[in-house]
Short mmCIF file of C-alpha atoms and ligand atoms in Angstrom, two decimals:
data_model
loop_
_atom_site.label_atom_id
_atom_site.label_comp_id
_atom_site.label_asym_id
_atom_site.label_seq_id
_atom_site.Cartn_x
_atom_site.Cartn_y
_atom_site.Cartn_z
CA MET Q 1 46.87 103.67 73.69
CA VAL Q 2 46.11 102.29 70.25
CA GLN Q 3 48.44 101.10 67.54
CA LEU Q 4 49.53 104.13 65.48
CA ASN Q 5 50.86 103.67 61.96
CA ASN Q 6 52.19 106.08 59.36
CA SER Q 7 49.62 106.86 56.71
CA ASN Q 8 50.34 105.15 53.39
CA ALA Q 9 46.93 105.10 51.71
CA THR Q 10 46.52 106.53 48.23
CA ILE Q 11 43.55 107.50 46.09
CA LYS Q 12 43.39 107.17 42.31
CA LEU Q 13 42.80 110.34 40.33
CA SER Q 14 40.85 110.35 37.06
CA THR Q 15 44.25 110.53 35.29
CA GLY Q 16 45.20 107.17 36.81
CA ALA Q 17 47.83 108.77 39.07
CA LEU Q 18 47.87 107.90 42.75
CA ILE Q 19 47.63 110.73 45.27
CA PRO Q 20 48.71 110.08 48.89
CA GLN Q 21 45.59 110.48 51.01
CA LEU Q 22 47.33 112.47 53.73
CA GLY Q 23 49.37 115.53 52.77
CA LEU Q 24 50.93 118.54 54.47
CA GLY Q 25 49.20 121.92 54.20
CA THR Q 26 51.45 124.99 54.05
CA TRP Q 27 49.10 128.00 54.29
CA ARG Q 28 50.16 130.71 56.78
CA SER Q 29 53.67 129.31 57.07
CA THR Q 30 56.57 131.79 56.90
CA ASP Q 31 59.53 130.94 54.66
CA GLU Q 32 61.51 129.40 57.48
CA GLU Q 33 58.51 127.55 58.91
CA ALA Q 34 57.53 126.21 55.50
CA TYR Q 35 61.06 125.00 54.72
CA ASN Q 36 61.45 123.25 58.08
CA ALA Q 37 57.93 121.81 58.11
CA VAL Q 38 58.19 120.36 54.60
CA LEU Q 39 61.65 118.91 55.25
CA HIS Q 40 60.50 117.43 58.55
CA ALA Q 41 57.31 116.06 57.03
CA LEU Q 42 59.21 114.33 54.22
CA LYS Q 43 61.64 112.82 56.75
CA ALA Q 44 58.64 111.61 58.80
CA GLY Q 45 57.20 109.84 55.75
CA TYR Q 46 54.84 112.35 54.12
CA ARG Q 47 54.91 112.15 50.32
CA HIS Q 48 52.33 114.82 49.53
CA ILE Q 49 52.86 118.56 49.91
CA ASP Q 50 50.14 121.11 49.18
CA SER Q 51 51.22 124.65 48.33
CA ALA Q 52 49.88 127.68 46.47
CA ALA Q 53 51.33 130.73 44.76
CA ILE Q 54 49.48 133.08 47.11
CA TYR Q 55 50.96 131.40 50.21
CA LYS Q 56 54.14 133.15 49.04
CA ASN Q 57 56.29 130.26 50.22
CA GLU Q 58 56.71 128.17 47.07
CA GLY Q 59 60.44 129.01 47.18
CA PRO Q 60 61.16 127.38 50.57
CA VAL Q 61 58.63 124.59 49.93
CA GLY Q 62 60.40 123.65 46.70
CA LYS Q 63 63.84 123.96 48.29
CA ALA Q 64 62.83 121.59 51.10
CA ILE Q 65 61.54 119.09 48.51
CA ARG Q 66 64.82 119.30 46.61
CA ASP Q 67 66.98 119.19 49.76
CA SER Q 68 65.11 116.15 51.14
CA GLY Q 69 67.03 113.81 48.86
CA ILE Q 70 63.80 111.94 48.10
CA PRO Q 71 63.37 111.25 44.37
CA ARG Q 72 61.06 113.86 42.85
CA GLU Q 73 58.76 111.21 41.39
CA ASP Q 74 58.09 109.84 44.89
CA ILE Q 75 56.57 113.13 46.10
CA PHE Q 76 53.16 114.47 45.10
CA VAL Q 77 53.32 118.26 44.80
CA THR Q 78 50.36 120.58 44.32
CA THR Q 79 50.29 124.31 43.72
CA LYS Q 80 47.51 126.73 42.81
CA LEU Q 81 46.69 129.45 40.32
CA TRP Q 82 46.01 132.82 41.93
CA GLY Q 83 43.18 135.11 40.75
CA THR Q 84 45.46 137.69 39.13
CA GLN Q 85 46.56 135.18 36.49
CA HIS Q 86 43.35 133.52 35.35
CA ARG Q 87 43.83 134.86 31.85
CA ASP Q 88 47.22 133.18 31.45
CA PRO Q 89 47.44 130.10 33.69
CA LYS Q 90 50.31 128.56 31.72
CA PHE Q 91 52.50 131.57 32.45
CA ALA Q 92 51.41 131.50 36.10
CA LEU Q 93 52.35 127.83 36.33
CA GLU Q 94 55.74 128.54 34.77
CA LEU Q 95 56.35 131.21 37.42
CA SER Q 96 55.27 128.82 40.20
CA LEU Q 97 57.65 126.14 38.91
CA LYS Q 98 60.46 128.69 38.79
CA ARG Q 99 59.81 129.65 42.43
CA LEU Q 100 59.53 125.98 43.44
CA GLY Q 101 62.66 125.07 41.49
CA LEU Q 102 60.82 122.06 40.03
CA ASP Q 103 60.23 120.90 36.45
CA TYR Q 104 56.60 119.95 37.04
CA VAL Q 105 53.92 119.69 39.69
CA ASP Q 106 51.62 116.71 40.12
CA LEU Q 107 48.50 118.83 40.47
CA TYR Q 108 47.61 122.40 39.55
CA LEU Q 109 44.39 123.87 40.93
CA ILE Q 110 42.39 127.01 40.26
CA HIS Q 111 42.61 128.40 43.80
CA TRP Q 112 39.24 130.21 43.78
CA PRO Q 113 36.63 130.59 41.05
CA VAL Q 114 37.32 134.33 41.17
CA ALA Q 115 39.57 136.31 38.83
CA PHE Q 116 41.05 139.72 39.65
CA LYS Q 117 41.86 142.66 37.43
CA ALA Q 118 45.58 142.62 36.78
CA ASP Q 119 46.16 144.97 33.83
CA GLY Q 120 49.85 145.69 33.41
CA PHE Q 121 50.95 143.37 36.22
CA THR Q 122 54.43 141.92 35.67
CA THR Q 123 56.06 141.29 39.06
CA ASP Q 124 55.56 138.57 41.68
CA GLU Q 125 54.52 141.26 44.13
CA GLN Q 126 51.73 142.34 41.78
CA PHE Q 127 50.65 138.82 40.80
CA LEU Q 128 50.60 137.59 44.40
CA SER Q 129 48.24 140.24 45.68
CA ILE Q 130 44.52 140.91 46.07
CA PRO Q 131 43.93 143.94 43.82
CA GLU Q 132 41.48 146.54 45.08
CA ASN Q 133 39.40 149.24 43.43
CA PRO Q 134 39.96 152.86 44.51
CA ASP Q 135 36.97 152.52 46.88
CA GLY Q 136 38.60 149.58 48.68
CA THR Q 137 36.39 146.85 47.19
CA ARG Q 138 38.03 143.88 45.51
CA ALA Q 139 38.88 144.46 41.85
CA LEU Q 140 37.17 141.43 40.32
CA ASP Q 141 37.73 140.54 36.67
CA TRP Q 142 34.08 139.66 36.31
CA ASN Q 143 31.03 141.38 34.90
CA GLN Q 144 28.29 140.97 37.49
CA GLU Q 145 25.58 142.19 35.09
CA ASP Q 146 26.64 139.80 32.36
CA PRO Q 147 29.06 137.13 33.58
CA GLU Q 148 29.16 135.53 30.13
CA ALA Q 149 30.46 138.76 28.61
CA GLY Q 150 33.28 139.32 31.06
CA TRP Q 151 35.97 136.92 32.25
CA ASN Q 152 34.71 134.01 34.33
CA PHE Q 153 35.93 130.73 35.84
CA LYS Q 154 34.66 128.73 32.86
CA LYS Q 155 37.11 130.62 30.64
CA THR Q 156 39.88 130.02 33.18
CA TRP Q 157 39.11 126.29 33.31
CA GLU Q 158 39.01 126.08 29.53
CA LEU Q 159 42.69 127.11 29.61
CA VAL Q 160 43.65 125.10 32.71
CA GLN Q 161 42.02 121.84 31.56
CA ASP Q 162 44.63 121.41 28.82
CA LEU Q 163 47.72 122.24 30.90
CA PRO Q 164 48.67 118.55 31.37
CA THR Q 165 49.60 118.47 27.67
CA THR Q 166 52.44 120.92 28.41
CA GLY Q 167 54.06 118.49 30.87
CA LEU Q 168 54.24 121.28 33.45
CA THR Q 169 51.59 119.56 35.56
CA LYS Q 170 50.38 115.95 35.57
CA ALA Q 171 46.80 116.72 36.60
CA VAL Q 172 44.51 119.72 37.02
CA GLY Q 173 41.60 120.59 39.20
CA VAL Q 174 39.83 123.32 41.10
CA SER Q 175 39.50 124.56 44.65
CA ASN Q 176 36.64 126.23 46.48
CA PHE Q 177 34.17 125.24 43.78
CA SER Q 178 30.54 124.74 44.81
CA VAL Q 179 28.29 122.09 43.26
CA ASN Q 180 26.74 124.83 41.11
CA ASN Q 181 30.12 125.99 39.84
CA LEU Q 182 31.14 122.41 39.01
CA LYS Q 183 27.83 121.97 37.19
CA ALA Q 184 28.55 125.12 35.20
CA LEU Q 185 31.77 123.55 33.89
CA GLU Q 186 29.90 120.43 32.88
CA ALA Q 187 27.10 122.41 31.23
CA ALA Q 188 29.71 124.27 29.18
CA GLY Q 189 30.99 120.95 27.83
CA LEU Q 190 34.37 121.30 29.53
CA LYS Q 191 36.52 118.51 30.98
CA THR Q 192 35.84 117.23 34.49
CA PRO Q 193 38.40 118.47 37.05
CA SER Q 194 40.41 115.67 38.71
CA VAL Q 195 40.16 117.33 42.12
CA ASN Q 196 38.17 119.90 44.10
CA GLN Q 197 39.92 121.13 47.24
CA VAL Q 198 37.57 122.69 49.80
CA GLU Q 199 37.22 123.57 53.47
CA LEU Q 200 36.08 120.35 55.09
CA HIS Q 201 35.82 119.30 58.74
CA PRO Q 202 33.06 118.03 61.05
CA LEU Q 203 31.46 121.49 61.31
CA LEU Q 204 31.37 121.79 57.51
CA PRO Q 205 30.87 118.22 56.31
CA GLN Q 206 30.03 119.16 52.69
CA ASN Q 207 27.76 116.13 52.21
CA GLU Q 208 26.08 117.38 49.04
CA LEU Q 209 29.40 118.27 47.42
CA ILE Q 210 30.90 114.90 48.36
CA LYS Q 211 27.94 113.05 46.87
CA TYR Q 212 28.11 115.04 43.63
CA THR Q 213 31.89 114.75 43.18
CA LYS Q 214 31.79 111.01 43.88
CA GLU Q 215 29.31 110.56 41.03
CA LYS Q 216 31.57 112.57 38.72
CA GLY Q 217 34.89 110.93 39.67
CA ILE Q 218 36.26 114.15 41.18
CA VAL Q 219 38.55 113.54 44.18
CA ILE Q 220 37.79 115.79 47.15
CA GLU Q 221 40.64 117.28 49.18
CA ALA Q 222 39.98 118.69 52.66
CA TYR Q 223 41.72 121.89 53.65
CA SER Q 224 41.51 123.21 57.21
CA PRO Q 225 40.55 119.65 58.28
CA LEU Q 226 41.32 120.57 61.89
CA GLY Q 227 39.14 123.68 61.78
CA SER Q 228 42.05 126.02 60.98
CA GLN Q 229 43.93 128.38 63.31
CA ASP Q 230 42.41 128.60 66.83
CA SER Q 231 40.03 125.82 65.90
CA PRO Q 232 36.94 125.45 68.08
CA LEU Q 233 37.44 121.68 67.60
CA PHE Q 234 40.68 121.61 69.62
CA THR Q 235 38.67 122.28 72.80
CA ASN Q 236 35.54 120.34 71.89
CA LYS Q 237 34.57 118.07 74.79
CA THR Q 238 32.96 115.28 72.73
CA LEU Q 239 36.12 115.02 70.65
CA LYS Q 240 38.32 115.12 73.75
CA VAL Q 241 36.50 112.15 75.31
CA ILE Q 242 36.94 110.16 72.10
CA ALA Q 243 40.59 111.22 71.77
CA ASP Q 244 41.37 110.27 75.39
CA SER Q 245 39.85 106.83 74.91
CA TYR Q 246 42.50 106.11 72.22
CA GLY Q 247 45.30 108.09 73.89
CA VAL Q 248 45.50 110.45 70.90
CA SER Q 249 44.81 114.18 70.32
CA ASN Q 250 41.67 115.86 69.05
CA ALA Q 251 43.59 116.64 65.86
CA GLN Q 252 44.33 112.95 65.31
CA VAL Q 253 40.67 112.05 65.75
CA LEU Q 254 39.73 114.72 63.18
CA ILE Q 255 42.29 113.46 60.67
CA ASN Q 256 41.28 109.84 61.11
CA TRP Q 257 37.61 110.74 60.79
CA ALA Q 258 38.41 112.43 57.47
CA LEU Q 259 40.53 109.50 56.26
CA LYS Q 260 37.66 107.14 57.05
CA ARG Q 261 35.33 109.33 54.99
CA GLY Q 262 37.58 108.55 52.03
CA TYR Q 263 39.01 111.80 50.73
CA VAL Q 264 42.40 113.53 50.72
CA VAL Q 265 43.23 115.34 53.98
CA LEU Q 266 45.68 118.25 54.23
CA PRO Q 267 46.38 119.26 57.86
CA LYS Q 268 48.77 122.17 58.20
CA SER Q 269 51.38 122.32 60.91
CA VAL Q 270 54.77 123.94 61.30
CA ASN Q 271 55.46 122.23 64.62
CA PRO Q 272 57.66 119.11 64.16
CA ALA Q 273 55.89 117.05 66.85
CA ARG Q 274 52.45 117.94 65.44
CA VAL Q 275 53.60 117.27 61.86
CA GLU Q 276 54.52 113.74 63.01
CA GLU Q 277 51.42 113.28 65.14
CA ASN Q 278 49.15 114.25 62.25
CA PHE Q 279 50.65 111.53 60.05
CA LYS Q 280 49.53 108.68 62.31
CA VAL Q 281 46.53 106.56 61.47
CA PHE Q 282 44.60 104.30 63.78
CA GLY Q 283 41.33 102.42 63.58
CA LEU Q 284 38.57 104.85 64.53
CA LYS Q 285 35.61 102.75 65.68
CA GLN Q 286 32.34 103.21 63.80
CA GLU Q 287 30.54 104.45 66.93
CA ASP Q 288 33.21 107.18 67.42
CA PHE Q 289 33.16 108.02 63.72
CA ASP Q 290 29.40 108.50 64.05
CA LYS Q 291 29.83 110.75 67.10
CA VAL Q 292 32.23 112.99 65.17
CA THR Q 293 29.82 113.04 62.22
CA ASN Q 294 27.08 114.12 64.63
CA LEU Q 295 29.10 117.09 66.01
CA VAL Q 296 27.59 119.41 63.42
CA ASN Q 297 24.17 118.73 64.94
CA GLU Q 298 25.47 119.54 68.43
CA VAL Q 299 27.50 122.64 67.57
CA GLY Q 300 25.93 123.87 64.34
CA GLU Q 301 27.40 124.26 60.85
CA LYS Q 302 30.33 126.65 60.65
CA ARG Q 303 32.35 127.80 57.63
CA LEU Q 304 35.64 129.17 58.94
CA ILE Q 305 37.37 130.45 55.82
CA VAL Q 306 35.24 133.15 54.23
CA PRO Q 307 37.29 135.60 52.16
CA ASN Q 308 35.43 138.60 50.83
CA TRP Q 309 35.07 138.08 47.07
CA SER Q 310 31.85 140.05 47.04
CA PRO Q 311 29.80 140.36 44.88
CA PHE Q 312 30.96 137.02 43.40
CA PRO Q 313 28.75 134.24 44.84
CA THR Q 314 31.52 131.81 45.83
CA PHE Q 315 29.52 129.51 48.07
CA GLU Q 316 25.94 130.60 47.20
P1 LIG S 401 50.81 124.73 64.09
O1 LIG S 401 51.18 124.97 62.67
O2 LIG S 401 51.52 125.62 65.05
O3 LIG S 401 50.89 123.25 64.49
P2 LIG S 401 44.15 123.34 59.63
O4 LIG S 401 45.00 122.28 59.03
O5 LIG S 401 42.75 122.89 59.93
O6 LIG S 401 44.16 124.62 58.84
O7 LIG S 401 44.73 123.69 61.08
C1 LIG S 401 45.97 124.30 61.21
C2 LIG S 401 46.08 124.84 62.60
O8 LIG S 401 46.07 123.78 63.56
C3 LIG S 401 47.37 125.58 62.80
O9 LIG S 401 47.15 126.66 63.67
C4 LIG S 401 48.26 124.53 63.45
O10 LIG S 401 49.25 125.14 64.25
C5 LIG S 401 47.29 123.75 64.29
N1 LIG S 401 47.64 122.32 64.43
C6 LIG S 401 48.10 121.49 63.48
N2 LIG S 401 48.24 120.24 63.94
C7 LIG S 401 47.87 120.27 65.24
C8 LIG S 401 47.80 119.29 66.26
N3 LIG S 401 48.13 118.03 66.02
N4 LIG S 401 47.37 119.71 67.49
C9 LIG S 401 47.03 120.99 67.73
N5 LIG S 401 47.08 121.96 66.79
C10 LIG S 401 47.48 121.62 65.55
#
């Protein structure tokens, strides 16, 4: 058994703000689960909560933050812009803040570089949906033949990049952006996002993206760092041998591997014991770190979260 400590590391964003390196993910959590998980996480020492409008649990997430009794300024809160509101991100952020019951968030991200058609939408139910065409395909607000003519993520970012001036969010960034999509923002002369949140675990190590974002001062955040629901990594034998040698779980090895790689890590759990377990850091030896890094060569690369935004080339 190794010495386990609560995580207290932070990373500096391009704004100068400090972001706690380990945060709680809240995707696929029901209202009750989200409320209890966030409250429990904050009691256990977490100071970073990652949410999104489309998770449809901003209400209970915000209530747990408010009920925790922890000063608002001591908690780093993120939420995300859904595709139905790319043409008016300020309004979308105002709605998110209303649901959260907060005056501001610390970070607001474009959730995906994909906008949806949302003509005439006015209700939460409409905004927090994935609109479809009559033939069942996704109703993208994007002109495939001439992306410059239609709406596109560069236009969304042009609006989002200035949101910190409203005071509604302290920093802004993107999520699920590829190197090419980040380069497109730069080529358009737009501001550099503070953050890019992406799927990131040993089977999808994102080395090229990490190298690029490091050069540009963009902080990477890892979602699904455990390999998501029913993760193949929970039963991986190489990981299990490493985990057993420290007396920890596979999940803890995965989180500590990610922390050692130097980016923000956002494991999701609604189970109180696992929420606590995931917050513990220990010294992962270089040789074990290298074995985890090498897993992708043993098992093969695997992207686990692949929503159908066809024909938009999300990951190229
Ligand atoms: P649960 O919420 O019931 O704990 P990811 O963060 O990669 O998306 O992974 C989330 C998944 O991993 C969820 O299904 C979550 O279930 C599960 N999980 C989270 N922490 C642990 C842990 N320490 N051990 C095993 N499973 C975990």
